[in-house]
Amino acid sequence: YTYMVEHPFAIDNPNEAEDVVDVEPVKFQNGNYYWGQWNGNGVMSGEGKYYITEDQVLVEGFWKNGIFQKGRIILPVNSLCH
């Protein structure tokens, strides 16, 4: 299942993240992964995908200073949705 979401405080143009750079996929200590762009302070900013390993959930879209702004959340096939 896929859900389209937008953060209530989302910026108008997520591509306006400053000092954005692409890096290789990163695995966090909690086992989750992030592929995408970062700002100069090493915080998720710009376009990217965040995979939550334990729940098998993929969050993809635009980030600003580590906060998900706009995009979609993809749940595993076997999850219950109503």
PDB file of N, CA and C in Angstrom:
ATOM      1  N   TYR A   1       0.832  -1.174   0.000  1.00  0.00           N
ATOM      2  CA  TYR A   1       0.000   0.000   0.000  1.00  0.00           C
ATOM      3  C   TYR A   1       0.881   1.243   0.000  1.00  0.00           C
ATOM      4  N   THR A   2       0.386   2.282  -0.617  1.00  0.00           N
ATOM      5  CA  THR A   2       1.118   3.537  -0.674  1.00  0.00           C
ATOM      6  C   THR A   2       0.221   4.656  -0.162  1.00  0.00           C
ATOM      7  N   TYR A   3       0.761   5.496   0.712  1.00  0.00           N
ATOM      8  CA  TYR A   3       0.040   6.657   1.205  1.00  0.00           C
ATOM      9  C   TYR A   3       0.796   7.913   0.819  1.00  0.00           C
ATOM     10  N   MET A   4       0.079   8.886   0.284  1.00  0.00           N
ATOM     11  CA  MET A   4       0.688  10.175  -0.032  1.00  0.00           C
ATOM     12  C   MET A   4       0.483  11.073   1.182  1.00  0.00           C
ATOM     13  N   VAL A   5       1.547  11.673   1.658  1.00  0.00           N
ATOM     14  CA  VAL A   5       1.443  12.533   2.833  1.00  0.00           C
ATOM     15  C   VAL A   5       2.196  13.826   2.603  1.00  0.00           C
ATOM     16  N   GLU A   6       1.803  14.836   3.341  1.00  0.00           N
ATOM     17  CA  GLU A   6       2.519  16.110   3.310  1.00  0.00           C
ATOM     18  C   GLU A   6       2.564  16.643   4.727  1.00  0.00           C
ATOM     19  N   HIS A   7       3.740  17.020   5.166  1.00  0.00           N
ATOM     20  CA  HIS A   7       3.910  17.567   6.500  1.00  0.00           C
ATOM     21  C   HIS A   7       3.179  18.901   6.568  1.00  0.00           C
ATOM     22  N   PRO A   8       2.473  19.179   7.670  1.00  0.00           N
ATOM     23  CA  PRO A   8       1.707  20.437   7.726  1.00  0.00           C
ATOM     24  C   PRO A   8       2.570  21.692   7.622  1.00  0.00           C
ATOM     25  N   PHE A   9       3.854  21.582   7.914  1.00  0.00           N
ATOM     26  CA  PHE A   9       4.743  22.735   7.822  1.00  0.00           C
ATOM     27  C   PHE A   9       5.706  22.611   6.653  1.00  0.00           C
ATOM     28  N   ALA A  10       5.314  21.862   5.641  1.00  0.00           N
ATOM     29  CA  ALA A  10       6.194  21.622   4.489  1.00  0.00           C
ATOM     30  C   ALA A  10       6.513  22.922   3.763  1.00  0.00           C
ATOM     31  N   ILE A  11       7.737  23.000   3.259  1.00  0.00           N
ATOM     32  CA  ILE A  11       8.130  24.165   2.475  1.00  0.00           C
ATOM     33  C   ILE A  11       7.493  24.084   1.099  1.00  0.00           C
ATOM     34  N   ASP A  12       7.305  25.222   0.451  1.00  0.00           N
ATOM     35  CA  ASP A  12       6.650  25.249  -0.855  1.00  0.00           C
ATOM     36  C   ASP A  12       7.448  24.508  -1.916  1.00  0.00           C
ATOM     37  N   ASN A  13       8.747  24.684  -1.927  1.00  0.00           N
ATOM     38  CA  ASN A  13       9.592  24.035  -2.929  1.00  0.00           C
ATOM     39  C   ASN A  13      10.686  23.248  -2.207  1.00  0.00           C
ATOM     40  N   PRO A  14      10.492  21.939  -2.011  1.00  0.00           N
ATOM     41  CA  PRO A  14      11.479  21.140  -1.278  1.00  0.00           C
ATOM     42  C   PRO A  14      12.860  21.137  -1.931  1.00  0.00           C
ATOM     43  N   ASN A  15      12.944  21.476  -3.215  1.00  0.00           N
ATOM     44  CA  ASN A  15      14.242  21.480  -3.896  1.00  0.00           C
ATOM     45  C   ASN A  15      15.117  22.651  -3.473  1.00  0.00           C
ATOM     46  N   GLU A  16      14.601  23.535  -2.628  1.00  0.00           N
ATOM     47  CA  GLU A  16      15.368  24.697  -2.211  1.00  0.00           C
ATOM     48  C   GLU A  16      16.271  24.429  -1.013  1.00  0.00           C
ATOM     49  N   ALA A  17      16.497  23.171  -0.682  1.00  0.00           N
ATOM     50  CA  ALA A  17      17.390  22.856   0.426  1.00  0.00           C
ATOM     51  C   ALA A  17      18.786  23.385   0.108  1.00  0.00           C
ATOM     52  N   GLU A  18      19.417  23.989   1.107  1.00  0.00           N
ATOM     53  CA  GLU A  18      20.723  24.605   0.890  1.00  0.00           C
ATOM     54  C   GLU A  18      21.856  23.597   1.072  1.00  0.00           C
ATOM     55  N   ASP A  19      22.926  23.780   0.314  1.00  0.00           N
ATOM     56  CA  ASP A  19      24.142  22.965   0.448  1.00  0.00           C
ATOM     57  C   ASP A  19      23.852  21.471   0.373  1.00  0.00           C
ATOM     58  N   VAL A  20      23.028  21.063  -0.574  1.00  0.00           N
ATOM     59  CA  VAL A  20      22.626  19.661  -0.680  1.00  0.00           C
ATOM     60  C   VAL A  20      23.673  18.863  -1.449  1.00  0.00           C
ATOM     61  N   VAL A  21      24.023  17.700  -0.911  1.00  0.00           N
ATOM     62  CA  VAL A  21      24.965  16.799  -1.578  1.00  0.00           C
ATOM     63  C   VAL A  21      24.405  15.378  -1.528  1.00  0.00           C
ATOM     64  N   ASP A  22      24.738  14.584  -2.532  1.00  0.00           N
ATOM     65  CA  ASP A  22      24.365  13.172  -2.557  1.00  0.00           C
ATOM     66  C   ASP A  22      25.500  12.349  -1.974  1.00  0.00           C
ATOM     67  N   VAL A  23      25.163  11.335  -1.197  1.00  0.00           N
ATOM     68  CA  VAL A  23      26.170  10.417  -0.667  1.00  0.00           C
ATOM     69  C   VAL A  23      25.662   8.994  -0.826  1.00  0.00           C
ATOM     70  N   GLU A  24      26.536   8.047  -0.557  1.00  0.00           N
ATOM     71  CA  GLU A  24      26.169   6.632  -0.634  1.00  0.00           C
ATOM     72  C   GLU A  24      25.119   6.318   0.443  1.00  0.00           C
ATOM     73  N   PRO A  25      24.373   5.226   0.275  1.00  0.00           N
ATOM     74  CA  PRO A  25      23.388   4.853   1.302  1.00  0.00           C
ATOM     75  C   PRO A  25      24.047   4.740   2.677  1.00  0.00           C
ATOM     76  N   VAL A  26      23.317   5.170   3.697  1.00  0.00           N
ATOM     77  CA  VAL A  26      23.835   5.174   5.058  1.00  0.00           C
ATOM     78  C   VAL A  26      22.960   4.267   5.917  1.00  0.00           C
ATOM     79  N   LYS A  27      23.602   3.418   6.732  1.00  0.00           N
ATOM     80  CA  LYS A  27      22.873   2.581   7.678  1.00  0.00           C
ATOM     81  C   LYS A  27      23.025   3.198   9.064  1.00  0.00           C
ATOM     82  N   PHE A  28      21.905   3.473   9.727  1.00  0.00           N
ATOM     83  CA  PHE A  28      21.919   4.057  11.060  1.00  0.00           C
ATOM     84  C   PHE A  28      22.089   2.972  12.116  1.00  0.00           C
ATOM     85  N   GLN A  29      22.427   3.380  13.339  1.00  0.00           N
ATOM     86  CA  GLN A  29      22.626   2.424  14.422  1.00  0.00           C
ATOM     87  C   GLN A  29      21.361   1.627  14.724  1.00  0.00           C
ATOM     88  N   ASN A  30      20.196   2.202  14.434  1.00  0.00           N
ATOM     89  CA  ASN A  30      18.932   1.503  14.695  1.00  0.00           C
ATOM     90  C   ASN A  30      18.587   0.493  13.595  1.00  0.00           C
ATOM     91  N   GLY A  31      19.451   0.368  12.574  1.00  0.00           N
ATOM     92  CA  GLY A  31      19.247  -0.587  11.501  1.00  0.00           C
ATOM     93  C   GLY A  31      18.512  -0.033  10.299  1.00  0.00           C
ATOM     94  N   ASN A  32      18.044   1.212  10.371  1.00  0.00           N
ATOM     95  CA  ASN A  32      17.345   1.839   9.252  1.00  0.00           C
ATOM     96  C   ASN A  32      18.351   2.397   8.244  1.00  0.00           C
ATOM     97  N   TYR A  33      17.886   2.616   7.015  1.00  0.00           N
ATOM     98  CA  TYR A  33      18.758   3.094   5.932  1.00  0.00           C
ATOM     99  C   TYR A  33      18.222   4.392   5.336  1.00  0.00           C
ATOM    100  N   TYR A  34      19.130   5.203   4.809  1.00  0.00           N
ATOM    101  CA  TYR A  34      18.747   6.411   4.069  1.00  0.00           C
ATOM    102  C   TYR A  34      19.599   6.508   2.817  1.00  0.00           C
ATOM    103  N   TRP A  35      18.924   6.714   1.670  1.00  0.00           N
ATOM    104  CA  TRP A  35      19.589   6.971   0.398  1.00  0.00           C
ATOM    105  C   TRP A  35      19.120   8.344  -0.043  1.00  0.00           C
ATOM    106  N   GLY A  36      20.019   9.242  -0.303  1.00  0.00           N
ATOM    107  CA  GLY A  36      19.556  10.535  -0.789  1.00  0.00           C
ATOM    108  C   GLY A  36      20.503  11.666  -0.502  1.00  0.00           C
ATOM    109  N   GLN A  37      19.910  12.837  -0.360  1.00  0.00           N
ATOM    110  CA  GLN A  37      20.676  14.064  -0.244  1.00  0.00           C
ATOM    111  C   GLN A  37      20.750  14.526   1.217  1.00  0.00           C
ATOM    112  N   TRP A  38      21.856  15.219   1.525  1.00  0.00           N
ATOM    113  CA  TRP A  38      22.130  15.727   2.869  1.00  0.00           C
ATOM    114  C   TRP A  38      22.506  17.199   2.750  1.00  0.00           C
ATOM    115  N   ASN A  39      22.309  17.945   3.832  1.00  0.00           N
ATOM    116  CA  ASN A  39      22.791  19.324   3.815  1.00  0.00           C
ATOM    117  C   ASN A  39      24.214  19.372   4.343  1.00  0.00           C
ATOM    118  N   GLY A  40      24.782  20.550   4.418  1.00  0.00           N
ATOM    119  CA  GLY A  40      26.169  20.706   4.852  1.00  0.00           C
ATOM    120  C   GLY A  40      26.417  20.320   6.291  1.00  0.00           C
ATOM    121  N   ASN A  41      25.354  20.158   7.080  1.00  0.00           N
ATOM    122  CA  ASN A  41      25.488  19.762   8.479  1.00  0.00           C
ATOM    123  C   ASN A  41      25.296  18.261   8.682  1.00  0.00           C
ATOM    124  N   GLY A  42      25.218  17.499   7.576  1.00  0.00           N
ATOM    125  CA  GLY A  42      25.051  16.056   7.676  1.00  0.00           C
ATOM    126  C   GLY A  42      23.652  15.640   8.087  1.00  0.00           C
ATOM    127  N   VAL A  43      22.659  16.439   7.720  1.00  0.00           N
ATOM    128  CA  VAL A  43      21.266  16.152   8.050  1.00  0.00           C
ATOM    129  C   VAL A  43      20.516  15.883   6.747  1.00  0.00           C
ATOM    130  N   MET A  44      19.576  14.934   6.765  1.00  0.00           N
ATOM    131  CA  MET A  44      18.803  14.604   5.570  1.00  0.00           C
ATOM    132  C   MET A  44      18.076  15.853   5.078  1.00  0.00           C
ATOM    133  N   SER A  45      18.405  16.285   3.857  1.00  0.00           N
ATOM    134  CA  SER A  45      17.772  17.453   3.249  1.00  0.00           C
ATOM    135  C   SER A  45      17.796  17.285   1.747  1.00  0.00           C
ATOM    136  N   GLY A  46      16.651  17.451   1.112  1.00  0.00           N
ATOM    137  CA  GLY A  46      16.544  17.242  -0.326  1.00  0.00           C
ATOM    138  C   GLY A  46      15.755  15.977  -0.595  1.00  0.00           C
ATOM    139  N   GLU A  47      15.991  15.382  -1.739  1.00  0.00           N
ATOM    140  CA  GLU A  47      15.257  14.185  -2.130  1.00  0.00           C
ATOM    141  C   GLU A  47      15.928  12.949  -1.556  1.00  0.00           C
ATOM    142  N   GLY A  48      15.122  12.021  -1.026  1.00  0.00           N
ATOM    143  CA  GLY A  48      15.707  10.813  -0.473  1.00  0.00           C
ATOM    144  C   GLY A  48      14.681   9.755  -0.123  1.00  0.00           C
ATOM    145  N   LYS A  49      15.209   8.590   0.273  1.00  0.00           N
ATOM    146  CA  LYS A  49      14.386   7.458   0.687  1.00  0.00           C
ATOM    147  C   LYS A  49      14.906   6.974   2.032  1.00  0.00           C
ATOM    148  N   TYR A  50      13.981   6.712   2.953  1.00  0.00           N
ATOM    149  CA  TYR A  50      14.320   6.231   4.285  1.00  0.00           C
ATOM    150  C   TYR A  50      13.592   4.909   4.499  1.00  0.00           C
ATOM    151  N   TYR A  51      14.353   3.851   4.779  1.00  0.00           N
ATOM    152  CA  TYR A  51      13.771   2.523   4.963  1.00  0.00           C
ATOM    153  C   TYR A  51      13.798   2.157   6.439  1.00  0.00           C
ATOM    154  N   ILE A  52      12.615   1.894   7.005  1.00  0.00           N
ATOM    155  CA  ILE A  52      12.499   1.488   8.402  1.00  0.00           C
ATOM    156  C   ILE A  52      12.503  -0.034   8.424  1.00  0.00           C
ATOM    157  N   THR A  53      13.623  -0.598   8.802  1.00  0.00           N
ATOM    158  CA  THR A  53      13.864  -2.034   8.692  1.00  0.00           C
ATOM    159  C   THR A  53      12.867  -2.862   9.487  1.00  0.00           C
ATOM    160  N   GLU A  54      12.644  -2.521  10.756  1.00  0.00           N
ATOM    161  CA  GLU A  54      11.784  -3.328  11.627  1.00  0.00           C
ATOM    162  C   GLU A  54      10.359  -3.433  11.091  1.00  0.00           C
ATOM    163  N   ASP A  55       9.828  -2.334  10.557  1.00  0.00           N
ATOM    164  CA  ASP A  55       8.449  -2.321  10.064  1.00  0.00           C
ATOM    165  C   ASP A  55       8.347  -2.563   8.562  1.00  0.00           C
ATOM    166  N   GLN A  56       9.475  -2.649   7.882  1.00  0.00           N
ATOM    167  CA  GLN A  56       9.532  -2.822   6.428  1.00  0.00           C
ATOM    168  C   GLN A  56       8.741  -1.727   5.710  1.00  0.00           C
ATOM    169  N   VAL A  57       8.960  -0.486   6.141  1.00  0.00           N
ATOM    170  CA  VAL A  57       8.266   0.671   5.584  1.00  0.00           C
ATOM    171  C   VAL A  57       9.284   1.544   4.861  1.00  0.00           C
ATOM    172  N   LEU A  58       8.929   1.989   3.664  1.00  0.00           N
ATOM    173  CA  LEU A  58       9.781   2.886   2.892  1.00  0.00           C
ATOM    174  C   LEU A  58       9.126   4.261   2.836  1.00  0.00           C
ATOM    175  N   VAL A  59       9.871   5.278   3.257  1.00  0.00           N
ATOM    176  CA  VAL A  59       9.404   6.654   3.195  1.00  0.00           C
ATOM    177  C   VAL A  59      10.242   7.344   2.131  1.00  0.00           C
ATOM    178  N   GLU A  60       9.604   7.833   1.076  1.00  0.00           N
ATOM    179  CA  GLU A  60      10.378   8.477   0.013  1.00  0.00           C
ATOM    180  C   GLU A  60       9.747   9.809  -0.354  1.00  0.00           C
ATOM    181  N   GLY A  61      10.621  10.767  -0.606  1.00  0.00           N
ATOM    182  CA  GLY A  61      10.140  12.097  -0.949  1.00  0.00           C
ATOM    183  C   GLY A  61      11.193  13.140  -0.637  1.00  0.00           C
ATOM    184  N   PHE A  62      10.737  14.241  -0.045  1.00  0.00           N
ATOM    185  CA  PHE A  62      11.624  15.371   0.204  1.00  0.00           C
ATOM    186  C   PHE A  62      11.748  15.638   1.696  1.00  0.00           C
ATOM    187  N   TRP A  63      12.982  15.949   2.105  1.00  0.00           N
ATOM    188  CA  TRP A  63      13.326  16.190   3.504  1.00  0.00           C
ATOM    189  C   TRP A  63      13.905  17.594   3.624  1.00  0.00           C
ATOM    190  N   LYS A  64      13.730  18.208   4.781  1.00  0.00           N
ATOM    191  CA  LYS A  64      14.343  19.502   5.077  1.00  0.00           C
ATOM    192  C   LYS A  64      14.816  19.443   6.511  1.00  0.00           C
ATOM    193  N   ASN A  65      16.132  19.531   6.704  1.00  0.00           N
ATOM    194  CA  ASN A  65      16.735  19.495   8.043  1.00  0.00           C
ATOM    195  C   ASN A  65      16.264  18.299   8.862  1.00  0.00           C
ATOM    196  N   GLY A  66      16.196  17.126   8.210  1.00  0.00           N
ATOM    197  CA  GLY A  66      15.856  15.890   8.907  1.00  0.00           C
ATOM    198  C   GLY A  66      14.377  15.638   9.101  1.00  0.00           C
ATOM    199  N   ILE A  67      13.522  16.537   8.620  1.00  0.00           N
ATOM    200  CA  ILE A  67      12.077  16.381   8.779  1.00  0.00           C
ATOM    201  C   ILE A  67      11.456  16.062   7.423  1.00  0.00           C
ATOM    202  N   PHE A  68      10.688  14.977   7.385  1.00  0.00           N
ATOM    203  CA  PHE A  68      10.009  14.578   6.158  1.00  0.00           C
ATOM    204  C   PHE A  68       8.993  15.643   5.793  1.00  0.00           C
ATOM    205  N   GLN A  69       9.055  16.132   4.548  1.00  0.00           N
ATOM    206  CA  GLN A  69       8.209  17.226   4.114  1.00  0.00           C
ATOM    207  C   GLN A  69       7.032  16.774   3.253  1.00  0.00           C
ATOM    208  N   LYS A  70       7.343  16.002   2.218  1.00  0.00           N
ATOM    209  CA  LYS A  70       6.316  15.667   1.238  1.00  0.00           C
ATOM    210  C   LYS A  70       6.762  14.433   0.478  1.00  0.00           C
ATOM    211  N   GLY A  71       5.830  13.531   0.204  1.00  0.00           N
ATOM    212  CA  GLY A  71       6.174  12.336  -0.552  1.00  0.00           C
ATOM    213  C   GLY A  71       5.182  11.233  -0.281  1.00  0.00           C
ATOM    214  N   ARG A  72       5.697  10.007  -0.190  1.00  0.00           N
ATOM    215  CA  ARG A  72       4.806   8.873   0.045  1.00  0.00           C
ATOM    216  C   ARG A  72       5.442   7.890   1.006  1.00  0.00           C
ATOM    217  N   ILE A  73       4.564   7.128   1.648  1.00  0.00           N
ATOM    218  CA  ILE A  73       4.968   6.086   2.580  1.00  0.00           C
ATOM    219  C   ILE A  73       4.458   4.771   2.008  1.00  0.00           C
ATOM    220  N   ILE A  74       5.371   3.820   1.802  1.00  0.00           N
ATOM    221  CA  ILE A  74       5.010   2.536   1.213  1.00  0.00           C
ATOM    222  C   ILE A  74       5.084   1.468   2.303  1.00  0.00           C
ATOM    223  N   LEU A  75       3.922   0.850   2.573  1.00  0.00           N
ATOM    224  CA  LEU A  75       3.829  -0.181   3.597  1.00  0.00           C
ATOM    225  C   LEU A  75       4.017  -1.558   2.985  1.00  0.00           C
ATOM    226  N   PRO A  76       4.428  -2.550   3.801  1.00  0.00           N
ATOM    227  CA  PRO A  76       4.572  -3.909   3.263  1.00  0.00           C
ATOM    228  C   PRO A  76       3.220  -4.466   2.806  1.00  0.00           C
ATOM    229  N   VAL A  77       3.270  -5.390   1.876  1.00  0.00           N
ATOM    230  CA  VAL A  77       2.064  -5.969   1.278  1.00  0.00           C
ATOM    231  C   VAL A  77       1.169  -6.616   2.324  1.00  0.00           C
ATOM    232  N   ASN A  78       1.747  -7.248   3.328  1.00  0.00           N
ATOM    233  CA  ASN A  78       0.966  -7.993   4.316  1.00  0.00           C
ATOM    234  C   ASN A  78       0.405  -7.129   5.438  1.00  0.00           C
ATOM    235  N   SER A  79       0.579  -5.815   5.380  1.00  0.00           N
ATOM    236  CA  SER A  79       0.061  -4.960   6.455  1.00  0.00           C
ATOM    237  C   SER A  79      -1.435  -4.743   6.275  1.00  0.00           C
ATOM    238  N   LEU A  80      -2.132  -4.550   7.374  1.00  0.00           N
ATOM    239  CA  LEU A  80      -3.571  -4.328   7.335  1.00  0.00           C
ATOM    240  C   LEU A  80      -3.858  -2.840   7.244  1.00  0.00           C
ATOM    241  N   CYS A  81      -4.648  -2.449   6.253  1.00  0.00           N
ATOM    242  CA  CYS A  81      -5.009  -1.048   6.069  1.00  0.00           C
ATOM    243  C   CYS A  81      -6.516  -0.938   5.916  1.00  0.00           C
ATOM    244  N   HIS A  82      -7.093   0.018   6.584  1.00  0.00           N
ATOM    245  CA  HIS A  82      -8.537   0.238   6.481  1.00  0.00           C
ATOM    246  C   HIS A  82      -8.793   1.678   6.128  1.00  0.00           C
TER     247      HIS A  82
END
